C-alpha cells in the first residue's frame, strides 16, 4: 500500500580521536586534523589541505617497477601533515605502534600495514612502497615532507599503515608512514582523505546485496524504502526496493525473517517504539499482500531509537538511524 511523498530511511558515523593543538615549533596556521592527534613531542613541519582532489589509496605491496598492484581510487577533502620528532629517546617503531594502536582502538579498519628496514623491499611500508605512493599522490607544495620521498643514508627502518572508518559524514581513509630519518629525527606523514557522504536511497537494494549481507552479518539494511513524513505509510518510491526484497525472499523460500524498524532519538521513547513497529509491519503487509510472501515467514517488530548505528547528534547520524532491517530468524 504505497502513497506519494518521501521520507527516506538511509544509512551512514562519526568519530573523534585526539584534539587539535599546535606547538611553538609548528609552522604557522597549521594544526592537527581533528581525527588524528599527533604523537607527544612531535612538531608539525609541513601541511597541505585541499578541499577536493583525486587520491590513490594503496592497499597492496609493490608488484613491479614503480607499481603497486592494489589501489582504492577516491576523491574528497585531503589533509596531509608531516611531523618530526626531534629527539633520540623514541624510535620510529614506537611511534608507528602508537599510531596503529590509536587507530584500531578508535574503530578504524586496517586495510594494509607493514614495516621494513630495507630500502628496496616490495612490502607495504618499505622505502620503495613509499616512493610509489608519493609518486601517485605528489605533494603540491615544497617543504620538509620531500625529505621522506628522497630518504637519507642515515635513516633506519620505517612502517606504513592504511586504515578506514565509516562516519555519518562519509568514509574517511588514513595513511600513516613513520620513518627513522636520522638518529634524532623520526618523520611521520599522515594523509587523511574524507569522502563526502553518499546520498543513499536513490538506488534500491538488490537481491544479491541482500543475500551477501544476510550471509555475512545475519541482517541487512533495506535501503530504498520511503515513508510519508511522521507516518508508517510506504510511498510509491519504495516499489523498486520491495521488488528486490520479494525476489530475494522467493529465492530463499525456506528461510524466515524478522523485519525490524528503527528510528532516531527525537521524540518520546513510546512514540518511536510505536512508529518503528508500525513501519516494520507496513513493510511486512506490503510483501504479504502485494507479492504473496507467506505470512509465517515474516515477523515485524520495532525497537525505536534503542539500537542506533551512529550518534544522533548530527542530521547525518539521525538519517542513518531511521531504517528498516531484515534480520535472519533461525528458530
Coordinates of N, CA and C in Angstrom, one line a residue, residues 56-257:
X56 N 44.9 8.3 -4.5 CA 45.0 6.9 -4.7 C 45.5 6.3 -3.3
X57 N 44.7 5.4 -2.8 CA 45.0 4.7 -1.5 C 45.6 3.3 -1.8
X58 N 46.9 3.1 -1.5 CA 47.5 1.8 -1.8 C 47.1 0.8 -0.7
X59 N 46.7 -0.4 -1.1 CA 46.4 -1.4 -0.2 C 47.1 -2.7 -0.5
X60 N 48.2 -2.7 -1.2 CA 48.9 -3.9 -1.5 C 50.4 -3.6 -1.6
X61 N 51.2 -4.6 -1.8 CA 52.7 -4.4 -1.9 C 53.1 -3.9 -3.3
X62 N 54.4 -3.6 -3.4 CA 54.9 -3.3 -4.7 C 55.0 -4.6 -5.6
X63 N 54.5 -4.4 -6.8 CA 54.4 -5.6 -7.7 C 55.3 -5.5 -8.9
X64 N 56.0 -4.4 -9.1 CA 56.8 -4.2 -10.3 C 57.5 -2.8 -10.2
X65 N 58.1 -2.5 -11.3 CA 58.9 -1.2 -11.3 C 57.9 -0.1 -11.1
X66 N 58.1 0.7 -10.0 CA 57.2 1.8 -9.7 C 55.7 1.5 -9.8
X67 N 55.4 0.3 -9.3 CA 54.0 -0.1 -9.4 C 53.6 -0.8 -8.1
X68 N 52.4 -0.5 -7.6 CA 51.7 -1.2 -6.5 C 50.5 -1.8 -7.1
X69 N 50.2 -3.1 -6.8 CA 49.2 -3.8 -7.5 C 47.8 -3.5 -7.1
X70 N 47.5 -3.0 -5.9 CA 46.2 -2.8 -5.4 C 46.0 -1.4 -4.9
X71 N 45.0 -0.7 -5.5 CA 44.7 0.7 -5.1 C 43.2 0.8 -4.9
X72 N 42.9 1.8 -4.1 CA 41.5 2.3 -4.0 C 41.5 3.7 -4.4
X73 N 40.8 4.0 -5.5 CA 40.8 5.4 -6.1 C 39.6 6.2 -5.5
X74 N 39.9 7.3 -4.9 CA 38.9 8.0 -4.2 C 39.1 9.5 -4.6
X75 N 38.1 10.3 -4.1 CA 38.3 11.8 -4.2 C 37.5 12.4 -3.1
X76 N 38.1 13.5 -2.6 CA 37.5 14.2 -1.4 C 38.4 15.2 -0.9
X77 N 38.1 15.6 0.4 CA 39.0 16.6 1.1 C 40.2 15.9 1.6
X78 N 41.4 16.4 1.3 CA 42.7 15.7 1.6 C 43.5 16.7 2.5
X79 N 43.8 16.2 3.7 CA 44.7 16.9 4.6 C 46.0 16.1 4.8
X80 N 47.1 16.7 4.4 CA 48.4 16.0 4.5 C 49.3 16.7 5.5
X81 N 49.8 16.0 6.5 CA 50.6 16.6 7.6 C 51.9 15.8 7.8
X82 N 53.0 16.6 7.9 CA 54.3 15.9 8.1 C 54.8 16.4 9.5
X83 N 55.1 15.4 10.3 CA 55.6 15.7 11.7 C 57.0 15.2 11.8
X84 N 57.7 15.9 12.8 CA 59.1 15.5 13.1 C 59.2 15.3 14.6
X85 N 59.7 14.2 15.1 CA 60.1 14.1 16.5 C 61.6 14.2 16.5
X86 N 62.1 15.4 17.1 CA 63.5 15.7 17.0 C 64.2 15.3 18.3
X87 N 64.2 14.0 18.6 CA 64.8 13.5 19.8 C 65.5 12.2 19.6
X88 N 66.2 11.7 20.5 CA 66.8 10.4 20.4 C 66.2 9.4 21.4
X89 N 65.2 9.8 22.1 CA 64.6 8.9 23.1 C 63.4 8.1 22.6
X90 N 63.1 8.2 21.4 CA 62.0 7.5 20.8 C 62.4 6.9 19.4
X91 N 62.0 5.7 19.2 CA 62.3 5.1 17.9 C 61.1 5.2 17.0
X92 N 61.4 5.0 15.6 CA 60.3 5.1 14.7 C 59.2 4.0 15.0
X93 N 59.7 2.8 15.5 CA 58.8 1.7 15.7 C 57.9 2.0 16.8
X94 N 58.3 2.7 17.9 CA 57.4 3.0 19.0 C 56.4 4.0 18.5
X95 N 56.8 5.0 17.7 CA 55.8 6.0 17.2 C 54.8 5.3 16.3
X96 N 55.3 4.4 15.4 CA 54.4 3.6 14.5 C 53.4 2.8 15.2
X97 N 53.8 2.1 16.3 CA 52.9 1.2 17.0 C 51.9 2.0 17.8
X98 N 52.2 3.2 18.2 CA 51.3 4.1 18.9 C 50.2 4.5 18.0
X99 N 50.5 4.9 16.7 CA 49.5 5.3 15.8 C 48.6 4.1 15.4
X100 N 49.2 2.9 15.2 CA 48.4 1.8 14.9 C 47.4 1.4 16.0
X101 N 47.9 1.5 17.3 CA 47.0 1.2 18.4 C 45.9 2.2 18.5
X102 N 46.3 3.5 18.3 CA 45.2 4.6 18.4 C 44.2 4.4 17.4
X103 N 44.5 4.1 16.2 CA 43.6 4.0 15.1 C 42.7 2.8 15.3
X104 N 43.3 1.6 15.6 CA 42.4 0.4 15.8 C 41.6 0.6 17.0
X105 N 42.1 1.2 18.1 CA 41.3 1.5 19.3 C 40.1 2.4 19.0
X106 N 40.2 3.3 18.0 CA 39.2 4.2 17.7 C 38.2 3.5 16.7
X107 N 38.4 2.3 16.3 CA 37.4 1.6 15.5 C 37.8 1.6 14.0
X108 N 39.0 2.1 13.6 CA 39.4 2.0 12.2 C 39.7 0.6 11.8
X109 N 39.4 0.3 10.6 CA 39.7 -1.0 9.9 C 41.0 -0.9 9.2
X110 N 42.0 -1.7 9.5 CA 43.3 -1.7 8.8 C 43.1 -2.4 7.5
X111 N 43.5 -1.7 6.4 CA 43.4 -2.3 5.1 C 44.8 -2.8 4.7
X112 N 45.8 -2.2 5.2 CA 47.2 -2.7 4.8 C 48.1 -2.1 5.9
X113 N 49.2 -2.9 6.2 CA 50.2 -2.4 7.1 C 51.5 -3.2 6.9
X114 N 52.6 -2.6 7.3 CA 53.9 -3.3 7.1 C 55.0 -2.4 7.6
X115 N 56.2 -3.0 7.8 CA 57.4 -2.2 8.2 C 58.6 -2.9 7.6
X116 N 59.6 -2.2 7.5 CA 60.8 -2.7 6.8 C 62.0 -1.9 7.1
X117 N 63.2 -2.6 7.2 CA 64.5 -2.0 7.3 C 65.1 -1.9 5.9
X118 N 64.4 -2.4 4.9 CA 65.0 -2.5 3.6 C 64.7 -1.2 2.8
X119 N 65.6 -0.8 2.0 CA 65.3 0.4 1.1 C 64.5 -0.1 -0.2
X120 N 64.7 -1.4 -0.5 CA 64.1 -1.8 -1.8 C 63.1 -2.9 -1.8
X121 N 62.7 -3.3 -0.6 CA 61.8 -4.4 -0.5 C 60.4 -4.0 -1.0
X122 N 59.6 -5.0 -1.4 CA 58.3 -4.7 -2.0 C 57.2 -4.6 -1.0
X123 N 57.4 -4.9 0.2 CA 56.3 -4.9 1.2 C 55.8 -3.5 1.5
X124 N 54.5 -3.6 2.0 CA 53.9 -2.3 2.5 C 54.8 -1.7 3.5
X125 N 55.0 -0.4 3.4 CA 55.9 0.3 4.4 C 57.3 0.4 4.0
X126 N 57.8 -0.2 3.0 CA 59.2 -0.1 2.6 C 59.4 1.2 1.9
X127 N 60.7 1.6 1.8 CA 61.1 2.8 1.1 C 60.6 2.8 -0.4
X128 N 60.7 1.6 -1.0 CA 60.2 1.6 -2.4 C 58.7 1.8 -2.5
X129 N 58.0 1.2 -1.5 CA 56.5 1.3 -1.5 C 56.1 2.8 -1.3
X130 N 56.8 3.5 -0.4 CA 56.5 4.9 -0.1 C 56.8 5.7 -1.3
X131 N 57.9 5.4 -2.1 CA 58.2 6.2 -3.3 C 57.1 6.1 -4.3
X132 N 56.5 4.9 -4.5 CA 55.4 4.7 -5.4 C 54.2 5.4 -5.0
X133 N 53.9 5.4 -3.7 CA 52.7 6.1 -3.1 C 52.8 7.6 -3.3
X134 N 54.0 8.1 -3.0 CA 54.1 9.6 -3.1 C 54.2 10.0 -4.6
X135 N 54.7 9.1 -5.5 CA 54.6 9.5 -6.9 C 53.2 9.5 -7.4
X136 N 52.3 8.6 -6.9 CA 50.9 8.6 -7.3 C 50.1 9.8 -6.7
X137 N 50.6 10.3 -5.5 CA 50.0 11.4 -4.8 C 51.0 12.4 -4.4
X138 N 51.6 13.1 -5.4 CA 52.7 14.0 -5.1 C 52.2 15.2 -4.3
X139 N 53.1 15.6 -3.3 CA 52.8 16.8 -2.5 C 52.7 18.0 -3.5
X140 N 51.8 18.9 -3.3 CA 51.6 20.1 -4.2 C 52.5 21.2 -3.8
X141 N 53.1 21.2 -2.6 CA 54.0 22.3 -2.2 C 55.2 21.7 -1.6
X142 N 56.3 22.5 -1.7 CA 57.6 22.1 -1.2 C 57.6 22.2 0.4
X143 N 58.6 21.5 1.0 CA 58.7 21.5 2.4 C 59.5 20.3 2.9
X144 N 59.5 20.1 4.2 CA 60.3 19.0 4.8 C 59.7 17.6 4.4
X145 N 58.4 17.6 3.9 CA 57.9 16.3 3.5 C 58.6 15.7 2.4
X146 N 59.3 16.5 1.6 CA 60.1 16.0 0.4 C 61.2 15.1 0.9
X147 N 61.7 15.4 2.1 CA 62.7 14.5 2.7 C 62.3 13.1 2.8
X148 N 61.0 12.8 3.0 CA 60.6 11.5 3.1 C 60.6 10.8 1.8
X149 N 60.4 11.5 0.7 CA 60.5 10.9 -0.6 C 61.9 10.6 -1.0
X150 N 62.8 11.4 -0.6 CA 64.2 11.2 -1.0 C 65.0 10.3 -0.1
X151 N 64.6 10.2 1.2 CA 65.3 9.3 2.1 C 66.7 9.9 2.4
X152 N 67.4 9.1 3.2 CA 68.7 9.6 3.7 C 69.6 8.4 4.0
X153 N 70.9 8.5 3.8 CA 71.8 7.4 4.1 C 71.8 7.1 5.5
X154 N 71.4 8.0 6.4 CA 71.5 7.7 7.8 C 70.2 7.2 8.4
X155 N 69.2 7.0 7.5 CA 67.9 6.5 8.1 C 67.9 5.1 8.5
X156 N 67.0 4.8 9.5 CA 66.8 3.4 9.9 C 65.6 2.8 9.3
X157 N 64.7 2.1 10.1 CA 63.6 1.5 9.5 C 62.4 2.4 9.3
X158 N 61.3 1.8 8.8 CA 60.1 2.6 8.6 C 58.9 1.7 8.5
X159 N 57.7 2.2 8.7 CA 56.5 1.4 8.5 C 55.3 2.3 8.1
X160 N 54.4 1.7 7.5 CA 53.2 2.4 7.0 C 51.9 1.6 7.3
X161 N 50.8 2.2 7.5 CA 49.5 1.6 7.6 C 48.5 2.4 6.9
X162 N 47.5 1.6 6.4 CA 46.4 2.2 5.7 C 45.1 1.8 6.4
X163 N 44.3 2.7 6.8 CA 43.1 2.4 7.6 C 41.9 3.2 7.1
X164 N 40.7 2.7 7.5 CA 39.5 3.4 7.0 C 38.4 3.3 8.1
X165 N 37.5 4.3 8.1 CA 36.4 4.4 9.0 C 35.2 5.0 8.4
X166 N 34.0 4.4 8.7 CA 32.8 4.9 8.1 C 32.1 5.9 9.1
X167 N 32.0 7.2 8.8 CA 31.4 8.1 9.6 C 30.0 8.5 9.0
X168 N 29.2 9.2 9.8 CA 27.9 9.7 9.3 C 28.2 10.7 8.2
X169 N 29.3 11.4 8.4 CA 29.6 12.5 7.4 C 30.3 11.9 6.1
X170 N 30.5 10.6 6.1 CA 31.2 9.9 5.0 C 32.4 9.1 5.4
X171 N 32.8 8.3 4.5 CA 34.0 7.4 4.8 C 35.3 8.2 4.8
X172 N 36.2 7.9 5.7 CA 37.5 8.5 5.8 C 38.6 7.5 5.7
X173 N 39.7 7.8 4.9 CA 40.8 7.0 4.8 C 42.0 7.7 5.5
X174 N 42.9 6.9 6.1 CA 44.1 7.5 6.8 C 45.3 6.6 6.3
X175 N 46.3 7.3 5.9 CA 47.6 6.6 5.5 C 48.6 7.2 6.4
X176 N 49.3 6.4 7.2 CA 50.3 6.9 8.1 C 51.7 6.2 7.8
X177 N 52.7 7.0 7.6 CA 54.0 6.5 7.3 C 55.0 7.1 8.4
X178 N 55.7 6.2 9.1 CA 56.7 6.7 10.1 C 58.1 6.2 9.6
X179 N 59.1 7.0 9.7 CA 60.4 6.6 9.3 C 61.5 7.2 10.3
X180 N 62.5 6.4 10.5 CA 63.7 6.9 11.2 C 64.6 7.6 10.2
X181 N 64.3 8.9 10.1 CA 65.1 9.7 9.1 C 66.5 9.9 9.4
X182 N 66.8 10.1 10.7 CA 68.1 10.2 11.2 C 68.1 9.8 12.7
X183 N 69.2 9.8 13.4 CA 69.2 9.4 14.8 C 68.3 10.3 15.6
X184 N 68.3 11.6 15.3 CA 67.4 12.5 16.1 C 66.3 13.0 15.3
X185 N 65.8 12.2 14.3 CA 64.7 12.7 13.5 C 63.8 11.5 13.1
X186 N 62.6 11.4 13.8 CA 61.6 10.5 13.4 C 60.5 11.2 12.6
X187 N 60.4 11.0 11.3 CA 59.4 11.7 10.5 C 58.1 10.9 10.4
X188 N 57.0 11.6 10.3 CA 55.7 11.0 10.2 C 54.8 11.7 9.2
X189 N 54.3 11.1 8.2 CA 53.4 11.7 7.2 C 52.0 11.1 7.5
X190 N 51.1 11.9 7.7 CA 49.7 11.5 7.9 C 48.8 12.1 6.8
X191 N 48.2 11.2 6.0 CA 47.3 11.7 5.0 C 45.9 11.3 5.4
X192 N 45.0 12.2 5.4 CA 43.6 12.0 5.8 C 42.7 12.4 4.6
X193 N 42.0 11.4 4.1 CA 41.1 11.7 2.9 C 39.7 11.5 3.4
X194 N 38.9 12.5 3.3 CA 37.5 12.5 3.7 C 36.6 12.5 2.5
X195 N 35.8 11.4 2.4 CA 34.8 11.3 1.3 C 33.5 11.9 1.7
X196 N 32.8 12.6 0.9 CA 31.5 13.2 1.2 C 30.5 12.0 1.3
X197 N 29.6 12.1 2.2 CA 28.6 11.1 2.4 C 27.8 10.9 1.1
X198 N 27.6 9.7 0.7 CA 26.8 9.5 -0.5 C 25.3 9.7 -0.2
X199 N 24.6 10.2 -1.1 CA 23.1 10.3 -1.0 C 22.5 9.0 -1.2
X200 N 22.1 8.3 -0.2 CA 21.6 7.0 -0.3 C 20.1 7.0 -0.5
X201 N 19.5 5.9 -0.8 CA 18.1 5.8 -1.1 C 17.7 6.1 -2.5
X202 N 18.7 6.4 -3.4 CA 18.5 6.7 -4.8 C 18.4 5.4 -5.6
X203 N 19.2 4.4 -5.1 CA 19.2 3.1 -5.7 C 18.7 2.0 -4.7
X204 N 17.8 1.3 -5.0 CA 17.2 0.3 -4.1 C 18.2 -0.9 -3.9
X205 N 18.1 -1.5 -2.8 CA 18.9 -2.7 -2.6 C 18.5 -3.7 -3.7
X206 N 19.4 -4.7 -4.0 CA 19.2 -5.7 -4.9 C 19.3 -7.1 -4.2
X207 N 18.7 -8.1 -4.8 CA 18.7 -9.4 -4.1 C 20.0 -9.9 -3.8
X208 N 21.0 -9.7 -4.7 CA 22.4 -10.2 -4.4 C 23.0 -9.5 -3.2
X209 N 22.8 -8.2 -3.1 CA 23.3 -7.4 -2.0 C 22.6 -7.9 -0.7
X210 N 21.3 -8.1 -0.7 CA 20.6 -8.6 0.5 C 21.2 -9.9 0.9
X211 N 21.4 -10.8 0.0 CA 21.9 -12.1 0.4 C 23.3 -12.1 0.9
X212 N 24.1 -11.2 0.4 CA 25.5 -11.0 0.8 C 25.6 -10.6 2.3
X213 N 24.8 -9.6 2.6 CA 24.7 -9.1 4.0 C 24.1 -10.1 5.0
X214 N 23.1 -10.7 4.5 CA 22.4 -11.7 5.4 C 23.4 -12.8 5.7
X215 N 24.1 -13.3 4.7 CA 25.1 -14.4 4.9 C 26.3 -14.0 5.8
X216 N 26.7 -12.7 5.7 CA 27.9 -12.3 6.4 C 27.5 -11.7 7.8
X217 N 26.4 -11.0 7.9 CA 26.0 -10.3 9.2 C 24.8 -10.8 9.8
X218 N 24.0 -11.6 9.1 CA 22.7 -12.0 9.7 C 21.6 -11.0 9.6
X219 N 21.9 -9.8 8.9 CA 20.9 -8.8 8.8 C 21.3 -7.9 7.6
X220 N 20.4 -7.1 7.1 CA 20.7 -6.1 6.1 C 19.7 -4.9 6.2
X221 N 20.3 -3.7 6.0 CA 19.5 -2.5 6.0 C 18.8 -2.5 4.6
X222 N 17.5 -2.3 4.7 CA 16.7 -2.3 3.4 C 16.6 -0.8 2.9
X223 N 17.7 -0.4 2.3 CA 17.8 0.9 1.7 C 16.8 1.0 0.6
X224 N 16.3 2.2 0.4 CA 15.3 2.5 -0.7 C 13.9 2.4 -0.3
X225 N 13.6 2.2 1.0 CA 12.2 2.3 1.4 C 12.0 3.7 1.9
X226 N 10.8 4.2 1.5 CA 10.4 5.6 1.9 C 9.0 5.6 2.5
X227 N 8.9 6.5 3.5 CA 7.6 6.6 4.3 C 7.2 8.0 4.2
X228 N 5.8 8.2 4.3 CA 5.3 9.6 4.4 C 5.8 10.2 5.7
X229 N 5.9 11.5 5.8 CA 6.5 12.1 6.9 C 5.7 11.8 8.2
X230 N 6.5 11.3 9.2 CA 6.0 11.1 10.6 C 4.8 10.0 10.5
X231 N 5.0 9.1 9.6 CA 3.9 8.1 9.3 C 4.5 6.8 8.9
X232 N 3.7 5.7 9.1 CA 4.1 4.4 8.7 C 3.7 4.0 7.3
X233 N 3.2 5.0 6.5 CA 2.7 4.7 5.2 C 3.8 4.7 4.2
X234 N 4.0 3.6 3.5 CA 5.0 3.5 2.5 C 4.6 4.3 1.3
X235 N 5.6 5.0 0.6 CA 5.3 5.8 -0.6 C 5.6 4.9 -1.8
X236 N 5.1 5.4 -3.0 CA 5.3 4.7 -4.2 C 6.7 4.5 -4.6
X237 N 7.6 5.4 -4.1 CA 9.0 5.3 -4.4 C 9.7 4.1 -3.8
X238 N 9.0 3.4 -2.9 CA 9.5 2.2 -2.3 C 9.4 1.0 -3.2
X239 N 8.7 1.1 -4.3 CA 8.4 -0.1 -5.1 C 9.7 -0.9 -5.6
X240 N 10.7 -0.2 -6.1 CA 11.9 -0.9 -6.5 C 12.5 -1.7 -5.4
X241 N 12.6 -1.2 -4.2 CA 13.2 -1.9 -3.1 C 12.3 -3.1 -2.7
X242 N 11.0 -2.9 -2.7 CA 10.1 -4.0 -2.3 C 10.2 -5.1 -3.4
X243 N 10.3 -4.7 -4.6 CA 10.5 -5.8 -5.7 C 11.8 -6.6 -5.4
X244 N 12.9 -5.9 -5.0 CA 14.1 -6.6 -4.8 C 14.0 -7.5 -3.5
X245 N 13.4 -7.0 -2.5 CA 13.2 -7.8 -1.3 C 12.4 -9.1 -1.6
X246 N 11.3 -8.9 -2.3 CA 10.4 -10.0 -2.6 C 11.1 -11.0 -3.5
X247 N 12.0 -10.6 -4.4 CA 12.8 -11.5 -5.2 C 13.7 -12.3 -4.4
X248 N 14.3 -11.7 -3.4 CA 15.2 -12.4 -2.5 C 14.5 -13.4 -1.7
X249 N 13.3 -13.0 -1.2 CA 12.5 -13.9 -0.3 C 12.1 -15.1 -1.1
X250 N 11.7 -14.9 -2.4 CA 11.3 -16.1 -3.2 C 12.4 -17.0 -3.4
X251 N 13.6 -16.5 -3.6 CA 14.8 -17.3 -3.8 C 15.2 -18.1 -2.6
X252 N 14.8 -17.6 -1.4 CA 15.1 -18.3 -0.1 C 13.8 -18.7 0.5
X253 N 13.0 -19.5 -0.1 CA 11.7 -19.8 0.3 C 11.6 -20.6 1.6
X254 N 12.8 -21.2 2.0 CA 12.8 -22.0 3.3 C 13.3 -21.1 4.5
X255 N 13.5 -19.8 4.3 CA 14.0 -19.0 5.4 C 12.9 -18.1 5.9
X256 N 13.1 -17.8 7.2 CA 12.2 -16.9 7.9 C 13.0 -15.7 8.4
X257 N 12.3 -14.5 8.6 CA 13.0 -13.3 8.9 C 12.2 -12.4 9.9

